[in-house]
PDB file of C-alpha atoms in Angstrom:
ATOM      1  CA  UNK A   1     -31.277 159.173 -81.682  1.00 55.00           C
ATOM      2  CA  UNK A   2     -32.056 155.512 -80.863  1.00 61.00           C
ATOM      3  CA  UNK A   3     -30.132 154.014 -77.892  1.00 71.00           C
ATOM      4  CA  UNK A   4     -30.177 150.538 -76.573  1.00 80.00           C
ATOM      5  CA  UNK A   5     -31.370 150.200 -73.237  1.00 82.00           C
ATOM      6  CA  UNK A   6     -29.274 147.211 -72.703  1.00 88.00           C
ATOM      7  CA  UNK A   7     -25.958 149.221 -73.214  1.00 90.00           C
ATOM      8  CA  UNK A   8     -27.440 151.975 -71.085  1.00 90.00           C
ATOM      9  CA  UNK A   9     -27.487 149.622 -68.297  1.00 90.00           C
ATOM     10  CA  UNK A  10     -24.058 148.510 -68.537  1.00 93.00           C
ATOM     11  CA  UNK A  11     -22.924 152.195 -68.172  1.00 93.00           C
ATOM     12  CA  UNK A  12     -25.218 153.013 -65.079  1.00 92.00           C
ATOM     13  CA  UNK A  13     -23.755 149.906 -63.550  1.00 91.00           C
ATOM     14  CA  UNK A  14     -20.291 151.329 -64.485  1.00 93.00           C
ATOM     15  CA  UNK A  15     -20.629 154.532 -62.984  1.00 92.00           C
ATOM     16  CA  UNK A  16     -22.009 153.372 -59.792  1.00 90.00           C
ATOM     17  CA  UNK A  17     -19.646 150.976 -59.422  1.00 93.00           C
ATOM     18  CA  UNK A  18     -16.574 152.718 -60.634  1.00 93.00           C
ATOM     19  CA  UNK A  19     -15.436 149.350 -61.980  1.00 94.00           C
ATOM     20  CA  UNK A  20     -16.365 147.864 -65.201  1.00 94.00           C
ATOM     21  CA  UNK A  21     -15.254 144.060 -63.572  1.00 93.00           C
ATOM     22  CA  UNK A  22     -17.532 144.936 -60.561  1.00 93.00           C
ATOM     23  CA  UNK A  23     -20.433 146.056 -62.886  1.00 92.00           C
ATOM     24  CA  UNK A  24     -20.184 142.884 -65.001  1.00 93.00           C
ATOM     25  CA  UNK A  25     -20.326 140.566 -62.276  1.00 92.00           C
ATOM     26  CA  UNK A  26     -23.562 142.674 -61.019  1.00 89.00           C
ATOM     27  CA  UNK A  27     -25.113 142.263 -64.218  1.00 90.00           C
ATOM     28  CA  UNK A  28     -23.631 138.753 -64.797  1.00 89.00           C
ATOM     29  CA  UNK A  29     -21.761 139.683 -68.234  1.00 92.00           C
ATOM     30  CA  UNK A  30     -18.501 138.616 -69.104  1.00 94.00           C
ATOM     31  CA  UNK A  31     -16.244 142.076 -68.746  1.00 93.00           C
ATOM     32  CA  UNK A  32     -15.219 142.399 -72.225  1.00 94.00           C
ATOM     33  CA  UNK A  33     -19.104 142.127 -73.107  1.00 94.00           C
ATOM     34  CA  UNK A  34     -19.872 144.693 -70.823  1.00 94.00           C
ATOM     35  CA  UNK A  35     -16.785 146.804 -71.726  1.00 94.00           C
ATOM     36  CA  UNK A  36     -17.978 146.313 -75.875  1.00 94.00           C
ATOM     37  CA  UNK A  37     -21.672 147.424 -75.002  1.00 94.00           C
ATOM     38  CA  UNK A  38     -20.308 150.910 -73.387  1.00 95.00           C
ATOM     39  CA  UNK A  39     -17.994 151.216 -76.324  1.00 94.00           C
ATOM     40  CA  UNK A  40     -20.923 150.786 -78.560  1.00 94.00           C
ATOM     41  CA  UNK A  41     -23.046 153.625 -76.611  1.00 93.00           C
ATOM     42  CA  UNK A  42     -20.039 155.794 -76.244  1.00 93.00           C
ATOM     43  CA  UNK A  43     -19.627 155.276 -80.379  1.00 92.00           C
ATOM     44  CA  UNK A  44     -23.686 156.056 -80.924  1.00 91.00           C
ATOM     45  CA  UNK A  45     -23.262 159.453 -78.148  1.00 91.00           C
ATOM     46  CA  UNK A  46     -20.091 160.663 -80.283  1.00 92.00           C
ATOM     47  CA  UNK A  47     -18.213 161.129 -76.770  1.00 94.00           C
ATOM     48  CA  UNK A  48     -16.556 159.150 -74.398  1.00 94.00           C
ATOM     49  CA  UNK A  49     -18.639 158.519 -71.045  1.00 95.00           C
ATOM     50  CA  UNK A  50     -15.490 157.361 -68.833  1.00 95.00           C
ATOM     51  CA  UNK A  51     -12.023 157.735 -68.257  1.00 94.00           C
ATOM     52  CA  UNK A  52     -10.187 154.386 -67.816  1.00 92.00           C
ATOM     53  CA  UNK A  53      -7.543 153.677 -65.184  1.00 92.00           C
ATOM     54  CA  UNK A  54      -5.767 150.695 -63.570  1.00 89.00           C
ATOM     55  CA  UNK A  55      -7.924 151.790 -60.731  1.00 89.00           C
ATOM     56  CA  UNK A  56     -11.062 151.666 -62.347  1.00 92.00           C
ATOM     57  CA  UNK A  57     -13.405 154.281 -64.001  1.00 94.00           C
ATOM     58  CA  UNK A  58     -14.974 157.559 -63.649  1.00 94.00           C
ATOM     59  CA  UNK A  59     -17.052 159.595 -65.829  1.00 94.00           C
ATOM     60  CA  UNK A  60     -16.080 162.032 -68.246  1.00 95.00           C
ATOM     61  CA  UNK A  61     -17.152 165.471 -67.648  1.00 94.00           C
ATOM     62  CA  UNK A  62     -20.305 164.528 -70.522  1.00 94.00           C
ATOM     63  CA  UNK A  63     -20.339 161.477 -69.273  1.00 92.00           C
ATOM     64  CA  UNK A  64     -21.416 162.649 -65.936  1.00 93.00           C
ATOM     65  CA  UNK A  65     -23.924 165.406 -67.384  1.00 92.00           C
ATOM     66  CA  UNK A  66     -25.689 162.329 -69.856  1.00 92.00           C
ATOM     67  CA  UNK A  67     -25.507 159.923 -66.785  1.00 90.00           C
ATOM     68  CA  UNK A  68     -27.283 161.943 -64.460  1.00 88.00           C
ATOM     69  CA  UNK A  69     -30.063 162.531 -66.755  1.00 86.00           C
ATOM     70  CA  UNK A  70     -29.800 158.903 -68.105  1.00 86.00           C
ATOM     71  CA  UNK A  71     -30.257 157.241 -64.755  1.00 83.00           C
ATOM     72  CA  UNK A  72     -33.560 159.169 -63.695  1.00 80.00           C
ATOM     73  CA  UNK A  73     -34.870 157.948 -67.215  1.00 80.00           C
ATOM     74  CA  UNK A  74     -34.120 154.622 -66.906  1.00 76.00           C
ATOM     75  CA  UNK A  75     -35.325 154.568 -63.259  1.00 73.00           C
ATOM     76  CA  UNK A  76     -38.705 155.981 -64.421  1.00 75.00           C
ATOM     77  CA  UNK A  77     -39.146 153.384 -67.404  1.00 74.00           C
ATOM     78  CA  UNK A  78     -38.157 150.662 -65.605  1.00 70.00           C
ATOM     79  CA  UNK A  79     -40.810 151.806 -62.737  1.00 67.00           C
ATOM     80  CA  UNK A  80     -43.694 152.393 -65.448  1.00 67.00           C
ATOM     81  CA  UNK A  81     -43.124 148.949 -66.981  1.00 65.00           C
ATOM     82  CA  UNK A  82     -43.163 146.989 -63.644  1.00 63.00           C
ATOM     83  CA  UNK A  83     -46.354 149.020 -62.628  1.00 59.00           C
ATOM     84  CA  UNK A  84     -48.362 148.400 -66.097  1.00 61.00           C
ATOM     85  CA  UNK A  85     -46.786 144.665 -65.119  1.00 56.00           C
ATOM     86  CA  UNK A  86     -48.307 144.561 -61.887  1.00 55.00           C
ATOM     87  CA  UNK A  87     -51.806 146.107 -62.783  1.00 52.00           C
ATOM     88  CA  UNK A  88     -52.062 144.242 -65.818  1.00 51.00           C
ATOM     89  CA  UNK A  89     -51.215 140.997 -64.139  1.00 49.00           C
ATOM     90  CA  UNK A  90     -53.796 138.592 -62.217  1.00 43.00           C
ATOM     91  CA  UNK A  91     -50.893 136.328 -61.096  1.00 55.00           C
ATOM     92  CA  UNK A  92     -47.924 138.585 -60.117  1.00 79.00           C
ATOM     93  CA  UNK A  93     -44.454 137.973 -59.749  1.00 88.00           C
ATOM     94  CA  UNK A  94     -42.214 139.126 -56.486  1.00 93.00           C
ATOM     95  CA  UNK A  95     -38.430 138.748 -57.255  1.00 94.00           C
ATOM     96  CA  UNK A  96     -36.716 137.971 -53.937  1.00 95.00           C
ATOM     97  CA  UNK A  97     -33.260 137.837 -53.004  1.00 92.00           C
ATOM     98  CA  UNK A  98     -31.604 135.439 -50.614  1.00 89.00           C
ATOM     99  CA  UNK A  99     -27.990 135.690 -48.989  1.00 78.00           C
ATOM    100  CA  UNK A 100     -26.219 132.327 -49.930  1.00 68.00           C
ATOM    101  CA  UNK A 101     -27.848 129.600 -47.748  1.00 65.00           C
ATOM    102  CA  UNK A 102     -30.222 131.460 -45.913  1.00 69.00           C
ATOM    103  CA  UNK A 103     -33.771 129.941 -46.581  1.00 68.00           C
ATOM    104  CA  UNK A 104     -34.041 128.372 -43.324  1.00 68.00           C
ATOM    105  CA  UNK A 105     -35.208 129.840 -39.744  1.00 76.00           C
ATOM    106  CA  UNK A 106     -37.871 132.426 -39.809  1.00 85.00           C
ATOM    107  CA  UNK A 107     -36.735 133.746 -43.477  1.00 87.00           C
ATOM    108  CA  UNK A 108     -38.272 129.893 -44.651  1.00 85.00           C
ATOM    109  CA  UNK A 109     -41.076 130.899 -42.245  1.00 89.00           C
ATOM    110  CA  UNK A 110     -41.584 134.098 -44.292  1.00 91.00           C
ATOM    111  CA  UNK A 111     -41.427 132.500 -47.487  1.00 90.00           C
ATOM    112  CA  UNK A 112     -44.241 129.498 -46.813  1.00 91.00           C
ATOM    113  CA  UNK A 113     -46.522 131.637 -45.084  1.00 92.00           C
ATOM    114  CA  UNK A 114     -46.478 134.485 -47.476  1.00 93.00           C
ATOM    115  CA  UNK A 115     -47.448 131.610 -50.127  1.00 91.00           C
ATOM    116  CA  UNK A 116     -50.696 130.341 -47.944  1.00 91.00           C
ATOM    117  CA  UNK A 117     -51.601 133.770 -47.986  1.00 90.00           C
ATOM    118  CA  UNK A 118     -51.057 134.761 -51.484  1.00 89.00           C
ATOM    119  CA  UNK A 119     -50.754 131.449 -53.273  1.00 89.00           C
ATOM    120  CA  UNK A 120     -51.641 133.330 -57.013  1.00 87.00           C
ATOM    121  CA  UNK A 121     -48.194 134.998 -56.300  1.00 90.00           C
ATOM    122  CA  UNK A 122     -45.034 133.740 -57.885  1.00 91.00           C
ATOM    123  CA  UNK A 123     -42.173 134.099 -56.115  1.00 92.00           C
ATOM    124  CA  UNK A 124     -38.898 134.248 -57.787  1.00 92.00           C
ATOM    125  CA  UNK A 125     -35.734 133.286 -55.722  1.00 92.00           C
ATOM    126  CA  UNK A 126     -32.114 134.274 -56.141  1.00 91.00           C
ATOM    127  CA  UNK A 127     -29.565 133.490 -53.757  1.00 88.00           C
ATOM    128  CA  UNK A 128     -25.976 135.162 -54.090  1.00 85.00           C
ATOM    129  CA  UNK A 129     -23.576 137.541 -51.473  1.00 82.00           C
ATOM    130  CA  UNK A 130     -25.257 139.892 -49.374  1.00 83.00           C
ATOM    131  CA  UNK A 131     -23.257 142.750 -51.363  1.00 83.00           C
ATOM    132  CA  UNK A 132     -24.543 141.352 -54.767  1.00 86.00           C
ATOM    133  CA  UNK A 133     -27.868 141.206 -53.359  1.00 89.00           C
ATOM    134  CA  UNK A 134     -28.264 144.513 -52.503  1.00 88.00           C
ATOM    135  CA  UNK A 135     -26.885 145.609 -55.582  1.00 89.00           C
ATOM    136  CA  UNK A 136     -29.229 143.846 -57.164  1.00 91.00           C
ATOM    137  CA  UNK A 137     -31.845 145.570 -55.358  1.00 93.00           C
ATOM    138  CA  UNK A 138     -30.429 149.017 -55.526  1.00 91.00           C
ATOM    139  CA  UNK A 139     -30.170 148.508 -59.476  1.00 90.00           C
ATOM    140  CA  UNK A 140     -33.850 147.191 -59.645  1.00 91.00           C
ATOM    141  CA  UNK A 141     -33.411 143.531 -60.889  1.00 92.00           C
ATOM    142  CA  UNK A 142     -34.872 142.321 -57.835  1.00 94.00           C
ATOM    143  CA  UNK A 143     -37.807 143.467 -55.713  1.00 95.00           C
ATOM    144  CA  UNK A 144     -36.668 143.146 -52.200  1.00 95.00           C
ATOM    145  CA  UNK A 145     -34.069 141.032 -50.340  1.00 93.00           C
ATOM    146  CA  UNK A 146     -33.806 139.646 -46.552  1.00 92.00           C
ATOM    147  CA  UNK A 147     -30.370 139.923 -45.275  1.00 89.00           C
ATOM    148  CA  UNK A 148     -28.691 139.535 -41.945  1.00 86.00           C
ATOM    149  CA  UNK A 149     -27.441 143.099 -41.072  1.00 83.00           C
ATOM    150  CA  UNK A 150     -28.481 146.537 -42.075  1.00 81.00           C
ATOM    151  CA  UNK A 151     -28.260 148.206 -45.506  1.00 67.00           C
ATOM    152  CA  UNK A 152     -26.169 151.097 -46.345  1.00 66.00           C
ATOM    153  CA  UNK A 153     -27.190 151.727 -50.077  1.00 73.00           C
ATOM    154  CA  UNK A 154     -29.174 155.060 -49.817  1.00 78.00           C
ATOM    155  CA  UNK A 155     -31.520 154.256 -52.654  1.00 84.00           C
ATOM    156  CA  UNK A 156     -32.902 151.199 -50.270  1.00 89.00           C
ATOM    157  CA  UNK A 157     -35.398 151.311 -47.875  1.00 91.00           C
ATOM    158  CA  UNK A 158     -34.486 149.152 -44.604  1.00 92.00           C
ATOM    159  CA  UNK A 159     -36.416 147.962 -42.005  1.00 93.00           C
ATOM    160  CA  UNK A 160     -35.234 145.371 -39.073  1.00 93.00           C
ATOM    161  CA  UNK A 161     -37.840 142.772 -38.907  1.00 92.00           C
ATOM    162  CA  UNK A 162     -35.906 140.605 -35.883  1.00 92.00           C
ATOM    163  CA  UNK A 163     -32.707 139.603 -34.526  1.00 91.00           C
ATOM    164  CA  UNK A 164     -30.825 136.099 -34.864  1.00 89.00           C
ATOM    165  CA  UNK A 165     -28.049 134.269 -32.417  1.00 90.00           C
ATOM    166  CA  UNK A 166     -24.891 133.793 -33.747  1.00 91.00           C
ATOM    167  CA  UNK A 167     -23.967 129.957 -33.409  1.00 94.00           C
ATOM    168  CA  UNK A 168     -20.530 127.886 -33.351  1.00 95.00           C
ATOM    169  CA  UNK A 169     -20.836 125.335 -35.901  1.00 96.00           C
ATOM    170  CA  UNK A 170     -18.524 121.892 -34.634  1.00 97.00           C
ATOM    171  CA  UNK A 171     -17.977 118.594 -36.380  1.00 96.00           C
ATOM    172  CA  UNK A 172     -18.842 115.159 -34.259  1.00 95.00           C
ATOM    173  CA  UNK A 173     -15.038 114.709 -33.261  1.00 95.00           C
ATOM    174  CA  UNK A 174     -14.391 117.793 -32.054  1.00 96.00           C
ATOM    175  CA  UNK A 175     -13.643 118.473 -28.244  1.00 95.00           C
ATOM    176  CA  UNK A 176     -16.334 120.632 -27.445  1.00 96.00           C
ATOM    177  CA  UNK A 177     -19.236 118.657 -29.735  1.00 96.00           C
ATOM    178  CA  UNK A 178     -21.480 117.752 -26.690  1.00 95.00           C
ATOM    179  CA  UNK A 179     -21.522 121.319 -24.871  1.00 96.00           C
ATOM    180  CA  UNK A 180     -24.836 123.180 -24.718  1.00 96.00           C
ATOM    181  CA  UNK A 181     -23.594 126.650 -24.862  1.00 96.00           C
ATOM    182  CA  UNK A 182     -19.920 127.949 -25.653  1.00 96.00           C
ATOM    183  CA  UNK A 183     -17.982 131.462 -24.814  1.00 95.00           C
ATOM    184  CA  UNK A 184     -15.797 132.897 -27.777  1.00 93.00           C
ATOM    185  CA  UNK A 185     -12.890 131.975 -25.226  1.00 93.00           C
ATOM    186  CA  UNK A 186     -13.596 128.059 -25.451  1.00 94.00           C
ATOM    187  CA  UNK A 187     -12.469 128.840 -29.114  1.00 92.00           C
ATOM    188  CA  UNK A 188      -9.902 130.805 -28.840  1.00 89.00           C
ATOM    189  CA  UNK A 189      -7.072 127.720 -30.163  1.00 91.00           C
ATOM    190  CA  UNK A 190      -9.339 126.508 -32.910  1.00 95.00           C
ATOM    191  CA  UNK A 191      -8.902 127.163 -36.521  1.00 95.00           C
ATOM    192  CA  UNK A 192     -11.449 129.536 -38.053  1.00 95.00           C
ATOM    193  CA  UNK A 193     -13.125 128.489 -41.106  1.00 94.00           C
ATOM    194  CA  UNK A 194     -14.830 131.361 -42.710  1.00 91.00           C
ATOM    195  CA  UNK A 195     -16.486 131.961 -46.904  1.00 88.00           C
ATOM    196  CA  UNK A 196     -14.765 133.693 -49.132  1.00 85.00           C
ATOM    197  CA  UNK A 197     -18.016 134.678 -50.369  1.00 77.00           C
ATOM    198  CA  UNK A 198     -19.092 136.363 -47.610  1.00 77.00           C
ATOM    199  CA  UNK A 199     -16.088 138.526 -46.927  1.00 73.00           C
ATOM    200  CA  UNK A 200     -17.003 142.086 -45.417  1.00 69.00           C
ATOM    201  CA  UNK A 201     -20.765 140.931 -44.402  1.00 77.00           C
ATOM    202  CA  UNK A 202     -22.371 142.050 -40.659  1.00 77.00           C
ATOM    203  CA  UNK A 203     -22.029 138.637 -39.679  1.00 81.00           C
ATOM    204  CA  UNK A 204     -18.282 138.182 -40.250  1.00 85.00           C
ATOM    205  CA  UNK A 205     -17.227 141.565 -38.974  1.00 86.00           C
ATOM    206  CA  UNK A 206     -19.315 140.337 -35.576  1.00 86.00           C
ATOM    207  CA  UNK A 207     -17.179 137.259 -35.623  1.00 88.00           C
ATOM    208  CA  UNK A 208     -14.086 139.096 -36.214  1.00 90.00           C
ATOM    209  CA  UNK A 209     -14.539 141.380 -33.761  1.00 89.00           C
ATOM    210  CA  UNK A 210     -15.150 139.251 -31.271  1.00 90.00           C
ATOM    211  CA  UNK A 211     -12.275 136.731 -31.924  1.00 89.00           C
ATOM    212  CA  UNK A 212      -9.753 139.468 -32.053  1.00 90.00           C
ATOM    213  CA  UNK A 213     -10.822 141.091 -28.642  1.00 88.00           C
ATOM    214  CA  UNK A 214      -8.262 141.772 -25.963  1.00 85.00           C
ATOM    215  CA  UNK A 215      -5.709 141.544 -28.771  1.00 86.00           C
ATOM    216  CA  UNK A 216      -5.784 137.712 -29.481  1.00 87.00           C
ATOM    217  CA  UNK A 217      -4.674 136.685 -32.900  1.00 90.00           C
ATOM    218  CA  UNK A 218      -7.269 133.939 -34.158  1.00 90.00           C
ATOM    219  CA  UNK A 219      -6.318 131.304 -36.745  1.00 93.00           C
ATOM    220  CA  UNK A 220      -8.759 132.162 -39.390  1.00 92.00           C
ATOM    221  CA  UNK A 221      -8.780 130.075 -42.369  1.00 93.00           C
ATOM    222  CA  UNK A 222     -10.576 132.174 -45.251  1.00 91.00           C
ATOM    223  CA  UNK A 223     -12.153 129.258 -48.346  1.00 90.00           C
ATOM    224  CA  UNK A 224     -12.693 130.151 -51.749  1.00 88.00           C
ATOM    225  CA  UNK A 225     -16.084 128.161 -51.198  1.00 85.00           C
ATOM    226  CA  UNK A 226     -19.582 128.648 -50.341  1.00 81.00           C
ATOM    227  CA  UNK A 227     -20.945 128.593 -46.710  1.00 81.00           C
ATOM    228  CA  UNK A 228     -22.113 124.567 -47.029  1.00 83.00           C
ATOM    229  CA  UNK A 229     -18.795 123.746 -48.225  1.00 90.00           C
ATOM    230  CA  UNK A 230     -16.994 125.362 -45.161  1.00 93.00           C
ATOM    231  CA  UNK A 231     -19.645 122.920 -43.226  1.00 93.00           C
ATOM    232  CA  UNK A 232     -18.177 119.812 -45.019  1.00 94.00           C
ATOM    233  CA  UNK A 233     -15.083 121.132 -43.915  1.00 95.00           C
ATOM    234  CA  UNK A 234     -16.020 121.606 -40.196  1.00 96.00           C
ATOM    235  CA  UNK A 235     -17.271 118.106 -40.535  1.00 95.00           C
ATOM    236  CA  UNK A 236     -14.004 116.582 -41.764  1.00 94.00           C
ATOM    237  CA  UNK A 237     -11.987 118.134 -39.081  1.00 94.00           C
ATOM    238  CA  UNK A 238     -10.400 121.163 -40.385  1.00 95.00           C
ATOM    239  CA  UNK A 239     -11.709 123.584 -38.035  1.00 96.00           C
ATOM    240  CA  UNK A 240     -15.022 125.206 -36.639  1.00 95.00           C
ATOM    241  CA  UNK A 241     -16.789 128.119 -37.746  1.00 95.00           C
ATOM    242  CA  UNK A 242     -19.534 130.767 -36.641  1.00 93.00           C
ATOM    243  CA  UNK A 243     -23.289 131.503 -38.507  1.00 89.00           C
ATOM    244  CA  UNK A 244     -26.060 133.113 -37.924  1.00 88.00           C
ATOM    245  CA  UNK A 245     -29.039 131.122 -37.460  1.00 87.00           C
ATOM    246  CA  UNK A 246     -30.871 131.329 -40.546  1.00 83.00           C
ATOM    247  CA  UNK A 247     -27.847 129.398 -41.986  1.00 84.00           C
ATOM    248  CA  UNK A 248     -28.230 126.577 -39.956  1.00 85.00           C
ATOM    249  CA  UNK A 249     -28.972 123.415 -41.966  1.00 83.00           C
ATOM    250  CA  UNK A 250     -29.147 119.595 -40.878  1.00 86.00           C
ATOM    251  CA  UNK A 251     -25.849 118.270 -41.908  1.00 90.00           C
ATOM    252  CA  UNK A 252     -24.766 114.674 -40.552  1.00 94.00           C
ATOM    253  CA  UNK A 253     -21.706 115.147 -38.152  1.00 95.00           C
ATOM    254  CA  UNK A 254     -22.492 119.086 -37.718  1.00 96.00           C
ATOM    255  CA  UNK A 255     -23.851 120.634 -34.644  1.00 96.00           C
ATOM    256  CA  UNK A 256     -24.662 124.074 -34.251  1.00 96.00           C
ATOM    257  CA  UNK A 257     -23.810 125.371 -30.616  1.00 96.00           C
ATOM    258  CA  UNK A 258     -25.490 128.527 -29.031  1.00 95.00           C
ATOM    259  CA  UNK A 259     -22.824 131.364 -27.988  1.00 94.00           C
ATOM    260  CA  UNK A 260     -23.047 133.044 -24.184  1.00 94.00           C
ATOM    261  CA  UNK A 261     -24.376 136.684 -24.947  1.00 92.00           C
ATOM    262  CA  UNK A 262     -25.118 136.073 -28.255  1.00 89.00           C
ATOM    263  CA  UNK A 263     -29.069 135.401 -28.836  1.00 86.00           C
ATOM    264  CA  UNK A 264     -29.599 138.508 -30.061  1.00 83.00           C
ATOM    265  CA  UNK A 265     -26.466 139.670 -31.733  1.00 83.00           C
ATOM    266  CA  UNK A 266     -27.577 140.218 -35.576  1.00 88.00           C
ATOM    267  CA  UNK A 267     -30.199 142.321 -37.275  1.00 90.00           C
ATOM    268  CA  UNK A 268     -32.355 140.410 -39.882  1.00 90.00           C
ATOM    269  CA  UNK A 269     -33.367 143.061 -42.477  1.00 92.00           C
ATOM    270  CA  UNK A 270     -35.504 143.366 -45.507  1.00 94.00           C
ATOM    271  CA  UNK A 271     -34.214 146.382 -47.747  1.00 94.00           C
ATOM    272  CA  UNK A 272     -36.431 147.348 -51.309  1.00 95.00           C
ATOM    273  CA  UNK A 273     -36.760 150.300 -53.215  1.00 93.00           C
ATOM    274  CA  UNK A 274     -39.606 152.810 -52.061  1.00 89.00           C
ATOM    275  CA  UNK A 275     -39.922 153.642 -55.950  1.00 89.00           C
ATOM    276  CA  UNK A 276     -41.179 149.906 -56.449  1.00 90.00           C
ATOM    277  CA  UNK A 277     -44.430 149.847 -57.323  1.00 86.00           C
ATOM    278  CA  UNK A 278     -44.735 145.629 -57.387  1.00 89.00           C
ATOM    279  CA  UNK A 279     -47.889 145.561 -54.567  1.00 88.00           C
ATOM    280  CA  UNK A 280     -46.289 142.418 -53.924  1.00 91.00           C
ATOM    281  CA  UNK A 281     -43.495 143.661 -52.077  1.00 93.00           C
ATOM    282  CA  UNK A 282     -45.665 145.507 -49.145  1.00 91.00           C
ATOM    283  CA  UNK A 283     -47.262 142.959 -48.537  1.00 92.00           C
ATOM    284  CA  UNK A 284     -44.336 140.313 -48.556  1.00 94.00           C
ATOM    285  CA  UNK A 285     -42.698 142.525 -45.975  1.00 94.00           C
ATOM    286  CA  UNK A 286     -45.418 142.750 -43.654  1.00 93.00           C
ATOM    287  CA  UNK A 287     -45.609 139.253 -43.605  1.00 93.00           C
ATOM    288  CA  UNK A 288     -41.962 139.442 -42.590  1.00 93.00           C
ATOM    289  CA  UNK A 289     -42.596 141.587 -39.537  1.00 93.00           C
ATOM    290  CA  UNK A 290     -45.539 139.381 -38.617  1.00 92.00           C
ATOM    291  CA  UNK A 291     -42.905 136.178 -38.533  1.00 90.00           C
ATOM    292  CA  UNK A 292     -40.187 138.576 -36.636  1.00 89.00           C
ATOM    293  CA  UNK A 293     -42.974 139.486 -33.891  1.00 84.00           C
ATOM    294  CA  UNK A 294     -43.880 135.624 -33.418  1.00 78.00           C
ATOM    295  CA  UNK A 295     -40.383 134.715 -33.595  1.00 56.00           C
ATOM    296  CA  UNK A 296     -38.037 136.995 -32.175  1.00 49.00           C
ATOM    297  CA  UNK A 297     -38.297 140.673 -31.110  1.00 43.00           C
ATOM    298  CA  UNK A 298     -36.450 143.156 -33.674  1.00 44.00           C
TER     299      UNK A 298
END
């Protein structure tokens, strides 16, 4: 029986996420396309792989037995292919994931120093949300990712490289724009603008935990836009926001101000799969560790 590996990857993603919708998002497919691929695989196998319900999907008994072995086989095939590419290629390539808008700060230094040390290795960057970037590493579509926070995915290795501060981002018409340092108390009466794309991230967890201390109920406005667009809203006077250092960038009319006691609040980490045979991965992580030692304590 000849099975299409693309269809198999769709079924594996659905099993791992428990949802056709989330699996489609992870693989950058439409949900209808993913569903058709899985149906075609089920037709070839002669039995259903999943039970469908309003809350998601779960493997059937036969589906679970098939997928358990199929996942191991797909991982070995992917590993073998990438190992062969690494051995055969004189140039080399490393696929790097970065959480959206975080190519500045020490993360930017890591990429620049690696390119200077290994000019023949091509770096392919992918920006996405923290959760989706982590999923792509777990699925093997990215070699390594640099994220704020620590990864909870059991198939990935995590190494904390350094720690970053939380900064308040204020527009030039804000009453506190010229302050050198702020406290959380200073912002109690402000509208806090946050990006929906990063909901659930360790950065936003920390921000919300701090803002709600003592039973305070902050005015939080979740916007369905990128963090860069949140900066534009801050400049327009719609509120303020908080970010980690790597997200800070030069924006006209915007200023990033340190928060007292938050100079090392957030861990900056590398995540990767230990079975990744690409030799550039560990070299890149070693460069990141060296940058971290020179820039900030991990």
